[in-house]
Amino acid sequence: MEKHNTEQPVIYIRDLYKSYYIGEIEVPALRGVDLEVYPGEIVAIMGPSGSGKSTLMNMVGCLDSPTAGEYRLEGQLVSELVDDELALVRNEKIGFVFQKYNLLPRATALENVELPLRYSRDPSRMRERSSNALERVGLADRMLHKPNELSGGQQQRVAIARAIVNEPAIILADEPTGNLDSKSGQEIMDLLIELNKRIGTTVVIVTHDSNIASQTQRIVHLWDGLIVDHLEEA
Amino acid sequence: MNFLPVLKEALNSIAANRMRSFLTILGIIIGVGAVIALLAIGQGAQASIAGEIESIGTNVLYVMPGNLMEDITNPQKLTLSDVSNLSNRARAPHIARVAPVIFSSTTITYGSDTLSTNVTGSTPDIQQILNLEIQEGSFFTESQQSSRASVIVIGPRAAERLTGKSSGIVGTVLRINGHPFRVIGVTKPKGGNQFSSPDFMIYMPISSMQMRVKSSAGSEEVDYIIVQAQDSQSMSLAIQETREIMRSSHRLTPRQPDDFTITNQEDFLSIANSITQVLTILLSGIGGISLLVGGIGIMNMMLVTVTERTREIGLRKALGARKSDILLQFLTESALLSLIGGVIGIAFGWGLSSLVGLIAANSGAPLAPVIGANSILLATLFSAAVGVFFGWYPAQRAANLQPVEALRYE
C-alpha cells in the first residue's frame, strides 16, 4: 500500500460514527471507522451480518449521512452535504450494483442503462453512451430486451452497464453475486475485475462470500462496527 | 431533466395497470361527462328558447289583464275598445300594429282523426306582428274577418298530424266544435318548440272564433293584446304609450295601480335564461361532487402505487434522482391519469348530450346540444388540476422517502 501514499485516495474515511435510534435507545452501527481506498483498487468489505457492513456501504454510497466523522470522496467532503447535493454525488461519482439487480421491469435494457443519465447534468448522447456501456458488458445483442427476457447473469450485467454509464469514481457492488449460481456469479466477478483492470475503475464489493473476496486485491474486515485485522475474523 | 421520458414512463405505468387505472378514473369520467352533457343541454335549451322568442320578434309586447305585482280588486277585462284606443296613431306614434287575441284549446277533427291544439282568433295584422310566413295558400283578410268567414290558417305540423300530408292541404275542410272550417293557408315551420308550438297553432278571424268556437258573438272581451312597436329602439316609448292609453281606456285614477300587465320578449328571455342558468349551476355542482370523489380515488390509487414502487423510488434516488424528479414523476402520473379520465369524460358527455338531443327530437321538442370549446377547455384543465391536487400528497410522500429505507423495502 506504500505506493499509494503520494496519491489522493478516492475514499477517505476518518473516525466515522453512525448510530440508529430505536425509540430513545441508541444503537451504534459504526463506531469510529477509518478507511482509505485508492484509485484503481479493487477492495472487498467483509463481515458477518450485524457487523455494520450495510451501514458502511450506505455511507460510502452517499445514501445516508453519518452521525459523526469525516468522509471525503475524491477529495470532496460529502459527510456534510444535504439531500439534493448527495443525489448529485451519487449520480456522478458512484455506480451501484445491487444483489437483486433492481432493474425497472417495464423498461428495456437500454432504457435501464439510460436512467442515471436522465438524472444527470449532462444528458447528451444518452443513447450512444448507454449502448456503449451495454457493449462493454457483452450485451450488445440484448439492448431492447426487457429484464424478464434476460437471465439473472444478464440482468446483473445490465445493472453493471448502468453503474458504469456515467463513468463514476467508484463502482459499489452490494453482494453482486448473491442471487446468482456460481458460474454466473464468477462471470460477474470476472467482468468487475476486467473493468477494474481495463478502465481502471475503483471497485468496492461488499460480500460475505470469502471466495469472492479472495479475488480482490485487498479485504477489509468489519466486526461489530469497527474495522479489524483480518486474523480476528473467525 | 427532459420531460418526454417522464411522460412516457407515466403512460407505461398507467397502461401496466389498465383495469385499476380505468376503475380509478371512472369517477372523473362520470363527473366530467355529467358536466359536459349538462352544459351542452343547458346551452342548447337556452339557444332553442332564445331562438323561438326571437323568431317572433324583439319589438313585440303583450298586454295581459290583471297585475301580478299588486293586489287589484276587480281588474277590468281587456276589450276591443282597448285595442282601438291603442290603434290611435295620433296618441301612440311609436306603435305600429295592434292585434287582439282570443285563445282556446280545442279538438280539431278531420274524418276520424282528432288533434287537441290551440286556436288563436285575431285580426289579419297578427301575421305581420308574429312574423308568420305562409308556405301554401294565404293568410285571412279583412273582408273574411268582417264576414266571419269559416276559414283557418294552420301550422304545418298540426296539418301533417291531421291529414297525413305535408302539402296540398289548402281547401281541406276540418271541423272545430262541429263547425266546418276551410283551410286557406299553411304557415312555414318555425322550429323551436319550448313554450307553445307555433307549428301546431291554428289561426282564424277573431269574429269567426267568437261566433263558432267560443259562442261569444258580439262580446268585446279579448284574452290579451299584442302590440308591435315601430322598431326595437322605440320599445320603451311604445311601452310607455301603451301604459298611458290603457290607463285612460280603463279610466284609472292616478292613485290606482295598473290593472293590466305589459311584458315583452326580453322579459321572457331573461326569465328563461335565469331558469336555465340556475339549472346549469345546480347540475354542474353535482358533477363537481363526482369530480371530487374521483379525485379522492386518484389519491388513493397513487398512495398504493407509491407503496408498491418504494424500491423503484429508492433505486432512482440511488442513481441520482432528486426529490423534485420523483415529485414530478408521480405528479405527472396522477395528472395524466386524471386527464385521460377527463378526455374520456368529454367523449362520454358528448355522447350523452347527443342522445338527449336525439330523444328530444323524436319526442317533438327539437333541442340541439351545444358543446362549446370553452367547456372542453374547462373540463380538460379542471381534470388535470384535480390530478395535480390529489396527486400532490402521494407524490410528496414518494419524494421524501429515504433512499436507504426505500431500497431495503420488500
XYZ file of C-alpha atoms in Angstrom:
644
model
C 0.000 0.000 0.000
C 3.025 2.258 0.287
C 2.799 3.093 -3.389
C -0.490 4.950 -2.800
C 0.807 7.399 -0.262
C 1.612 10.083 -2.814
C -1.842 9.744 -4.424
C -5.111 11.206 -3.174
C -7.434 8.411 -2.045
C -10.830 8.052 -3.779
C -12.447 7.165 -0.481
C -11.084 8.781 2.643
C -12.962 7.959 5.847
C -11.862 9.093 9.299
C -13.432 8.236 12.603
C -16.874 7.610 11.130
C -19.767 7.003 13.519
C -23.322 6.040 12.717
C -26.000 5.313 15.271
C -29.618 4.348 14.798
C -32.272 5.132 17.321
C -34.939 2.659 18.312
C -37.166 4.903 20.351
C -34.840 6.515 22.866
C -32.238 3.766 22.725
C -29.091 4.465 20.722
C -27.874 1.518 18.637
C -24.357 2.118 17.303
C -23.707 0.571 13.885
C -20.326 2.116 13.113
C -18.027 3.077 15.965
C -15.116 5.023 14.521
C -14.223 3.555 11.138
C -11.086 4.608 9.247
C -10.840 3.560 5.590
C -8.891 4.626 2.542
C -9.370 3.288 -0.962
C -7.021 4.438 -3.713
C -7.790 4.899 -7.421
C -7.735 1.682 -9.379
C -8.036 -0.545 -6.337
C -10.499 -3.411 -6.088
C -11.470 -3.912 -2.467
C -13.820 -6.296 -0.663
C -15.599 -5.357 2.545
C -16.409 -8.474 4.533
C -18.169 -9.109 7.769
C -20.954 -11.150 9.285
C -24.467 -9.744 9.395
C -24.823 -7.086 12.065
C -21.175 -6.067 11.685
C -22.129 -2.713 10.190
C -21.277 -3.803 6.650
C -24.505 -2.472 5.125
C -24.262 0.730 7.113
C -20.723 1.320 5.861
C -21.871 0.630 2.330
C -24.709 3.148 2.678
C -22.182 5.718 3.926
C -19.706 5.032 1.115
C -22.580 5.144 -1.372
C -23.774 8.524 -0.027
C -27.208 7.023 0.577
C -27.128 8.097 4.204
C -25.299 10.672 6.325
C -23.007 9.710 9.233
C -23.709 10.707 12.811
C -20.124 11.928 13.187
C -16.821 11.723 11.358
C -15.373 12.680 8.032
C -15.906 11.209 4.586
C -14.186 12.596 1.516
C -14.991 11.220 -1.938
C -12.354 12.265 -4.487
C -11.374 14.973 -2.048
C -14.931 16.372 -1.713
C -16.236 16.444 1.842
C -19.519 14.593 1.384
C -20.314 13.833 5.023
C -21.936 17.250 5.385
C -23.945 17.511 2.177
C -27.743 17.806 2.091
C -30.165 15.523 0.219
C -30.102 17.022 -3.271
C -26.321 17.524 -3.172
C -25.910 13.878 -2.187
C -28.162 12.919 -5.109
C -25.773 14.707 -7.442
C -22.725 12.975 -5.898
C -24.427 9.584 -6.254
C -25.295 10.368 -9.837
C -21.823 11.453 -10.906
C -19.381 9.568 -8.700
C -20.954 6.267 -7.700
C -22.134 3.341 -9.750
C -24.346 0.988 -7.743
C -24.672 -2.746 -8.356
C -27.268 -4.419 -6.138
C -27.789 -8.010 -5.133
C -31.287 -8.012 -6.650
C -30.258 -6.099 -9.789
C -33.028 -3.504 -9.230
C -33.890 -3.029 -12.883
C -37.098 -1.312 -13.958
C -39.268 -4.227 -15.134
C -41.149 -2.329 -17.837
C -38.096 -0.694 -19.394
C -35.703 -2.232 -21.916
C -32.053 -2.931 -21.053
C -31.091 0.220 -22.915
C -33.659 2.343 -21.063
C -32.483 0.923 -17.754
C -28.904 1.880 -18.554
C -30.042 5.348 -19.618
C -31.718 6.032 -16.282
C -28.702 7.608 -14.476
C -28.070 9.845 -17.495
C -31.632 11.135 -17.303
C -30.939 12.479 -13.825
C -27.535 13.764 -14.911
C -26.364 17.324 -15.500
C -25.064 16.153 -18.864
C -27.710 14.038 -20.607
C -26.043 14.424 -24.028
C -25.638 11.449 -26.372
C -27.717 9.332 -23.984
C -28.453 6.518 -26.463
C -24.856 6.287 -27.637
C -23.278 6.229 -24.189
C -25.805 3.670 -22.943
C -25.297 1.324 -25.868
C -21.521 1.635 -25.436
C -21.866 0.608 -21.802
C -24.017 -2.382 -22.794
C -21.455 -3.400 -25.419
C -18.746 -3.227 -22.795
C -20.604 -5.779 -20.597
C -21.201 -8.000 -23.629
C -24.925 -7.354 -24.128
C -24.831 -5.553 -27.468
C -27.394 -8.003 -28.830
C -29.793 -7.699 -25.887
C -30.336 -3.923 -25.791
C -34.061 -3.952 -26.459
C -34.856 -6.898 -24.221
C -36.802 -6.347 -21.023
C -35.427 -7.707 -17.734
C -37.827 -10.666 -17.665
C -36.453 -11.732 -21.045
C -32.911 -11.929 -19.629
C -31.162 -14.462 -17.378
C -30.052 -13.458 -13.874
C -26.450 -13.074 -15.003
C -27.533 -10.950 -17.957
C -29.687 -8.794 -15.698
C -26.739 -8.186 -13.428
C -24.645 -7.262 -16.480
C -27.305 -4.657 -17.389
C -27.011 -3.367 -13.826
C -23.238 -3.119 -14.218
C -23.650 -1.276 -17.520
C -25.979 1.106 -15.694
C -23.321 1.554 -12.993
C -20.551 2.472 -15.445
C -22.546 4.561 -17.913
C -21.797 7.773 -16.012
C -18.089 6.937 -15.669
C -18.192 7.070 -11.879
C -15.258 7.309 -9.474
C -16.213 4.023 -7.825
C -18.406 1.038 -8.502
C -20.092 -0.003 -5.292
C -21.337 -3.577 -5.511
C -23.500 -4.949 -2.709
C -23.394 -8.784 -2.817
C -23.349 -8.672 -6.622
C -23.274 -12.457 -6.954
C -25.651 -13.186 -4.094
C -28.616 -14.077 -6.337
C -26.653 -15.977 -8.960
C -25.446 -19.548 -9.422
C -21.711 -19.989 -9.057
C -20.990 -19.952 -12.788
C -22.903 -16.724 -13.463
C -21.501 -15.306 -10.233
C -17.963 -15.975 -11.419
C -18.737 -14.324 -14.774
C -19.907 -11.212 -12.942
C -16.748 -11.189 -10.820
C -14.637 -11.612 -13.957
C -16.446 -8.675 -15.534
C -15.880 -6.454 -12.485
C -12.194 -7.414 -12.360
C -11.866 -6.802 -16.089
C -13.481 -3.365 -15.798
C -11.097 -2.601 -12.950
C -8.071 -3.652 -14.992
C -9.080 -2.273 -18.385
C -10.655 1.043 -17.433
C -9.105 1.395 -14.011
C -12.430 1.897 -12.257
C -12.174 1.637 -8.488
C -14.389 -1.210 -7.274
C -15.688 -1.782 -3.746
C -17.501 -5.079 -3.247
C -19.498 -5.786 -0.111
C -19.794 -9.528 0.418
C -19.817 -12.305 2.922
C -18.517 -14.820 0.368
C -14.783 -15.376 1.027
C -14.335 -16.926 -2.418
C -15.485 -13.649 -3.978
C -13.454 -11.571 -1.549
C -10.287 -13.554 -2.234
C -10.333 -12.432 -5.873
C -9.869 -8.800 -4.875
C -6.615 -7.008 -4.092
C -7.495 -6.247 -0.515
C -10.069 -7.365 2.040
C -11.420 -5.071 4.722
C -12.929 -6.930 7.647
C -15.690 -5.349 9.660
C -16.599 -6.583 13.127
C -19.090 -5.031 15.457
C -18.871 -1.611 13.870
C -15.102 -1.486 13.644
C -12.510 -2.383 11.032
C -10.373 -5.193 12.426
C -7.293 -7.115 11.432
C -8.368 -9.983 9.187
C -6.815 -12.505 11.568
C -9.535 -11.817 14.086
C -12.222 -12.909 11.693
C -13.415 -16.291 12.733
C -34.296 16.543 -16.899
C -36.202 16.057 -20.110
C -39.977 15.839 -19.656
C -40.707 13.483 -22.554
C -39.334 10.297 -20.934
C -41.206 11.237 -17.736
C -44.426 11.388 -19.728
C -43.664 8.123 -21.471
C -42.927 6.422 -18.178
C -46.159 7.713 -16.644
C -48.118 6.383 -19.611
C -46.405 2.994 -19.335
C -47.180 2.804 -15.668
C -50.855 3.647 -16.247
C -51.031 1.121 -19.087
C -49.415 -1.570 -16.943
C -52.377 -1.430 -14.552
C -55.112 -0.881 -17.107
C -58.061 -2.208 -15.126
C -57.059 -0.472 -11.931
C -56.385 2.784 -13.748
C -59.730 2.625 -15.501
C -61.669 1.994 -12.293
C -59.796 4.838 -10.651
C -60.682 7.363 -13.313
C -64.297 6.251 -13.570
C -65.266 8.967 -11.095
C -63.532 11.587 -13.236
C -65.167 10.205 -16.382
C -68.633 10.406 -14.838
C -68.001 13.827 -13.328
C -66.605 15.411 -16.483
C -69.170 13.617 -18.648
C -72.032 14.902 -16.497
C -70.743 18.469 -16.513
C -70.131 18.452 -20.277
C -73.528 16.919 -21.048
C -75.403 19.261 -18.711
C -73.654 22.350 -20.007
C -74.348 21.244 -23.586
C -78.021 20.537 -22.929
C -78.403 23.734 -20.906
C -76.849 25.840 -23.630
C -78.885 24.015 -26.254
C -82.104 24.675 -24.343
C -81.182 28.306 -23.886
C -80.407 28.720 -27.580
C -83.635 26.997 -28.512
C -85.738 29.190 -26.206
C -83.947 32.313 -27.337
C -84.394 31.294 -30.970
C -88.108 30.735 -30.512
C -88.627 34.017 -28.738
C -86.547 35.948 -31.217
C -88.359 34.366 -34.166
C -91.464 36.205 -33.011
C -89.588 39.488 -32.993
C -87.946 41.634 -30.389
C -90.235 44.585 -30.912
C -93.404 42.885 -29.719
C -95.071 43.424 -26.368
C -98.011 41.762 -24.716
C -100.782 43.374 -22.665
C -102.412 40.938 -20.243
C -105.262 41.506 -17.804
C -104.511 41.812 -14.075
C -101.385 42.817 -12.206
C -99.049 40.187 -10.808
C -97.222 42.589 -8.541
C -100.071 44.336 -6.794
C -103.390 43.246 -5.404
C -106.123 44.545 -7.671
C -109.758 44.315 -6.821
C -111.902 43.637 -9.884
C -109.358 44.031 -12.662
C -111.127 45.046 -15.856
C -111.109 42.649 -18.768
C -109.256 43.678 -21.897
C -111.648 44.694 -24.648
C -111.787 45.510 -28.323
C -112.170 49.179 -27.400
C -108.772 48.992 -25.666
C -107.484 47.686 -28.987
C -108.968 50.530 -30.965
C -107.639 53.077 -28.455
C -104.148 51.597 -28.824
C -104.515 51.720 -32.583
C -104.901 55.502 -32.486
C -101.758 56.574 -34.323
C -102.005 60.140 -33.035
C -101.889 59.074 -29.386
C -99.395 56.257 -29.932
C -96.881 57.296 -32.589
C -94.434 54.512 -31.692
C -96.928 51.698 -32.034
C -97.001 50.116 -35.487
C -99.691 47.474 -35.161
C -102.118 46.172 -32.560
C -103.882 42.801 -32.584
C -106.433 41.409 -30.110
C -106.170 37.720 -29.312
C -108.678 35.249 -28.021
C -107.351 31.873 -27.327
C -108.811 28.431 -26.931
C -107.687 24.863 -26.583
C -109.926 22.760 -28.784
C -110.171 19.480 -30.563
C -109.953 19.528 -34.338
C -111.477 16.723 -36.319
C -110.605 15.522 -39.808
C -112.557 12.464 -40.799
C -111.973 10.172 -37.850
C -108.670 11.786 -36.793
C -108.618 14.272 -33.953
C -105.984 16.627 -32.604
C -106.041 18.735 -29.458
C -104.372 22.024 -30.120
C -104.566 25.764 -29.576
C -106.668 28.071 -31.682
C -105.869 31.742 -31.906
C -108.513 34.195 -33.031
C -107.142 37.545 -34.134
C -107.063 40.162 -36.879
C -105.034 39.922 -40.100
C -102.378 42.190 -38.522
C -101.181 39.297 -36.353
C -99.487 37.860 -39.423
C -97.035 40.775 -39.579
C -96.700 41.079 -35.815
C -95.762 37.433 -35.247
C -93.807 37.327 -38.487
C -95.876 34.379 -39.775
C -94.766 33.239 -43.203
C -97.108 31.257 -45.436
C -95.824 28.272 -47.394
C -99.127 27.450 -49.077
C -102.266 29.494 -49.715
C -102.638 32.840 -47.912
C -103.478 34.394 -44.553
C -107.052 35.502 -43.849
C -108.073 39.007 -44.913
C -110.019 41.970 -43.512
C -113.078 41.018 -45.565
C -113.006 37.437 -44.264
C -112.677 38.989 -40.812
C -115.769 41.195 -41.243
C -117.799 38.444 -42.926
C -116.975 35.962 -40.145
C -115.777 33.509 -42.755
C -115.211 29.911 -41.635
C -111.570 29.879 -42.676
C -108.405 28.865 -40.850
C -104.649 29.128 -41.298
C -102.966 26.050 -39.914
C -99.460 25.271 -38.620
C -97.552 22.736 -40.740
C -97.145 20.080 -38.055
C -100.803 20.260 -36.992
C -101.751 19.866 -40.660
C -99.460 16.913 -41.118
C -100.642 15.255 -37.927
C -104.309 15.582 -39.006
C -104.227 14.947 -42.732
C -101.010 12.973 -43.071
C -99.962 15.310 -45.870
C -97.251 17.917 -45.898
C -98.562 19.799 -48.941
C -101.794 20.251 -50.865
C -103.654 20.924 -47.655
C -105.339 24.183 -48.741
C -109.003 23.536 -49.427
C -109.281 20.753 -46.898
C -112.243 21.084 -44.571
C -111.654 20.475 -40.847
C -114.224 20.515 -38.091
C -113.891 22.544 -34.908
C -116.699 22.240 -32.360
C -118.689 20.528 -35.100
C -118.425 23.546 -37.404
C -116.681 23.050 -40.733
C -113.681 25.306 -41.447
C -111.846 25.532 -44.734
C -108.049 25.655 -44.671
C -106.887 28.677 -46.677
C -103.214 28.747 -45.668
C -100.398 26.785 -44.063
C -97.630 28.580 -42.160
C -93.965 27.840 -42.679
C -92.348 25.688 -39.979
C -90.712 27.780 -37.284
C -88.769 25.098 -35.476
C -88.227 25.978 -31.796
C -90.840 24.319 -29.628
C -90.271 25.035 -25.992
C -93.306 27.055 -24.874
C -96.227 26.822 -27.189
C -95.846 25.216 -30.567
C -96.312 27.723 -33.361
C -96.183 24.842 -35.823
C -99.213 23.293 -34.110
C -101.166 26.584 -33.934
C -104.375 27.335 -35.792
C -105.286 30.939 -36.648
C -108.720 32.225 -37.612
C -110.522 35.579 -37.754
C -111.465 36.734 -34.240
C -115.079 37.256 -35.337
C -115.403 33.665 -36.581
C -113.814 32.439 -33.381
C -116.287 34.354 -31.194
C -119.247 33.087 -33.130
C -118.348 29.456 -33.863
C -115.789 28.350 -31.288
C -116.346 30.466 -28.187
C -120.052 31.130 -28.730
C -119.476 34.684 -27.581
C -120.563 36.607 -30.667
C -120.702 40.350 -30.113
C -118.599 40.192 -26.963
C -115.996 42.912 -26.534
C -113.740 40.773 -24.396
C -110.263 39.588 -25.521
C -107.703 37.395 -23.742
C -104.688 39.530 -24.457
C -103.459 42.179 -26.831
C -100.293 42.038 -28.900
C -98.639 45.371 -29.679
C -95.846 45.836 -32.173
C -93.552 48.838 -31.754
C -92.220 50.730 -34.783
C -88.810 49.128 -34.195
C -86.798 47.700 -31.338
C -85.330 51.127 -30.494
C -88.772 52.577 -29.768
C -89.739 49.720 -27.437
C -89.563 51.745 -24.233
C -91.581 54.614 -25.732
C -94.122 52.120 -27.070
C -94.414 50.544 -23.611
C -94.963 53.994 -22.094
C -97.633 54.937 -24.646
C -99.373 51.582 -24.219
C -99.486 52.061 -20.485
C -100.916 55.593 -20.692
C -103.541 54.612 -23.227
C -104.524 51.509 -21.239
C -104.868 53.535 -18.024
C -107.084 56.116 -19.671
C -109.028 53.443 -21.513
C -109.695 51.717 -18.180
C -110.444 55.129 -16.529
C -107.950 54.562 -13.716
C -107.332 57.464 -11.342
C -103.694 58.440 -10.812
C -103.708 56.721 -7.404
C -104.985 53.394 -8.707
C -102.383 50.860 -9.795
C -102.403 49.361 -13.291
C -104.970 46.601 -13.713
C -103.048 45.130 -16.628
C -99.520 43.875 -17.200
C -97.216 44.713 -20.060
C -94.481 42.217 -20.853
C -92.130 41.895 -23.769
C -89.901 39.250 -25.299
C -86.854 40.384 -23.393
C -88.616 39.754 -20.109
C -89.436 36.217 -21.208
C -85.916 35.769 -22.458
C -84.314 36.839 -19.214
C -86.663 34.650 -17.163
C -85.871 31.668 -19.375
C -82.170 32.439 -19.141
C -82.164 32.658 -15.399
C -84.053 29.360 -15.092
C -81.615 27.523 -17.332
C -78.694 29.176 -15.554
C -79.890 28.034 -12.154
C -80.375 24.527 -13.516
C -76.931 24.520 -15.089
C -75.247 25.662 -11.894
C -77.147 23.126 -9.821
C -76.331 20.207 -12.100
C -72.717 21.310 -12.521
C -72.465 21.209 -8.753
C -73.449 17.548 -8.821
C -70.815 16.950 -11.490
C -68.314 18.779 -9.312
C -69.010 16.463 -6.388
C -68.396 13.491 -8.664
C -65.070 15.045 -9.699
C -64.149 15.463 -6.048
C -64.912 11.812 -5.343
C -62.942 10.851 -8.450
C -60.014 12.923 -7.205
C -60.022 11.105 -3.881
C -59.977 7.828 -5.828
C -56.897 9.008 -7.680
C -55.212 9.956 -4.431
C -55.925 6.523 -3.025
C -54.564 4.773 -6.096
C -51.436 6.938 -6.138
C -50.768 6.123 -2.483
C -50.957 2.431 -3.347
C -48.675 2.994 -6.344
C -46.095 4.803 -4.232
C -46.030 1.958 -1.719
C -45.760 -0.657 -4.457
C -42.897 1.166 -6.076
C -40.947 2.031 -2.953
C -37.923 0.024 -4.115
C -38.047 1.654 -7.512
C -38.073 5.057 -5.859
C -35.084 4.020 -3.738
C -33.267 2.873 -6.850
C -33.955 6.120 -8.685
C -32.671 8.065 -5.716
C -29.538 5.899 -5.588
C -28.973 6.648 -9.256
C -29.160 10.376 -8.594
C -32.825 11.385 -8.779
C -33.543 14.469 -6.678
C -36.728 14.996 -4.678
C -38.084 17.209 -7.429
C -37.509 14.474 -10.037
C -39.556 11.972 -8.035
C -42.235 14.567 -7.285
C -42.521 15.427 -10.964
C -42.725 11.777 -11.950
C -45.638 10.982 -9.652
C -47.453 14.253 -10.260
C -47.203 13.613 -13.990
C -48.691 10.189 -13.493
C -51.656 11.393 -11.443
C -52.294 14.408 -13.686
C -52.134 12.214 -16.774
C -54.450 9.671 -15.183
C -56.996 12.351 -14.388
C -56.550 13.992 -17.773
C -57.261 10.708 -19.550
C -60.401 10.463 -17.398
C -61.292 14.000 -18.451
C -60.852 13.277 -22.150
C -62.923 10.081 -21.958
C -65.443 12.085 -19.907
C -65.698 14.707 -22.643
C -66.426 11.980 -25.184
C -68.919 10.410 -22.784
C -70.633 13.753 -22.179
C -70.758 14.412 -25.890
C -72.407 11.042 -26.472
C -74.840 11.604 -23.633
C -75.928 15.035 -24.841
C -76.290 13.783 -28.423
C -78.517 11.037 -27.102
C -80.646 13.570 -25.195
C -80.822 15.683 -28.354
C -81.978 12.656 -30.323
C -84.637 11.738 -27.770
C -85.822 15.354 -27.639
C -86.073 15.492 -31.432
C -88.082 12.268 -31.529
C -90.489 13.499 -28.875
C -91.205 16.652 -30.872
C -89.151 19.183 -28.931
C -86.029 19.779 -31.005
C -83.014 20.690 -28.913
C -79.519 20.948 -30.312
C -76.972 20.404 -27.516
C -74.102 22.870 -27.812
C -70.639 21.681 -26.711
C -68.551 24.819 -26.663
C -64.770 24.944 -26.963
C -64.757 26.682 -23.596
C -66.469 23.795 -21.805
C -63.998 21.320 -23.359
C -61.073 23.512 -22.337
C -62.510 23.954 -18.861
C -63.068 20.213 -18.393
C -59.552 19.419 -19.618
C -57.839 21.938 -17.377
C -60.039 21.082 -14.439
C -59.413 17.350 -14.640
C -55.650 17.897 -14.931
C -55.856 20.214 -11.928
C -57.758 17.550 -9.967
C -54.942 15.109 -10.753
C -52.252 17.517 -9.596
C -54.162 18.499 -6.463
C -54.960 14.964 -5.327
C -51.645 13.599 -6.569
C -49.642 16.100 -4.559
C -49.704 14.310 -1.225
C -48.754 10.842 -2.577
C -46.020 12.367 -4.771
C -44.686 14.310 -1.814
C -44.561 11.086 0.155
C -42.626 9.381 -2.622
C -40.180 12.276 -2.913
C -39.473 12.287 0.820
C -38.646 8.582 1.056
C -35.160 7.942 2.408
C -33.112 6.062 -0.212
C -31.674 3.590 2.303
C -35.054 2.586 3.662
C -36.693 2.583 0.252
C -34.028 0.242 -1.162
C -34.436 -2.114 1.777
C -38.246 -2.239 1.343
C -39.556 -5.674 0.386
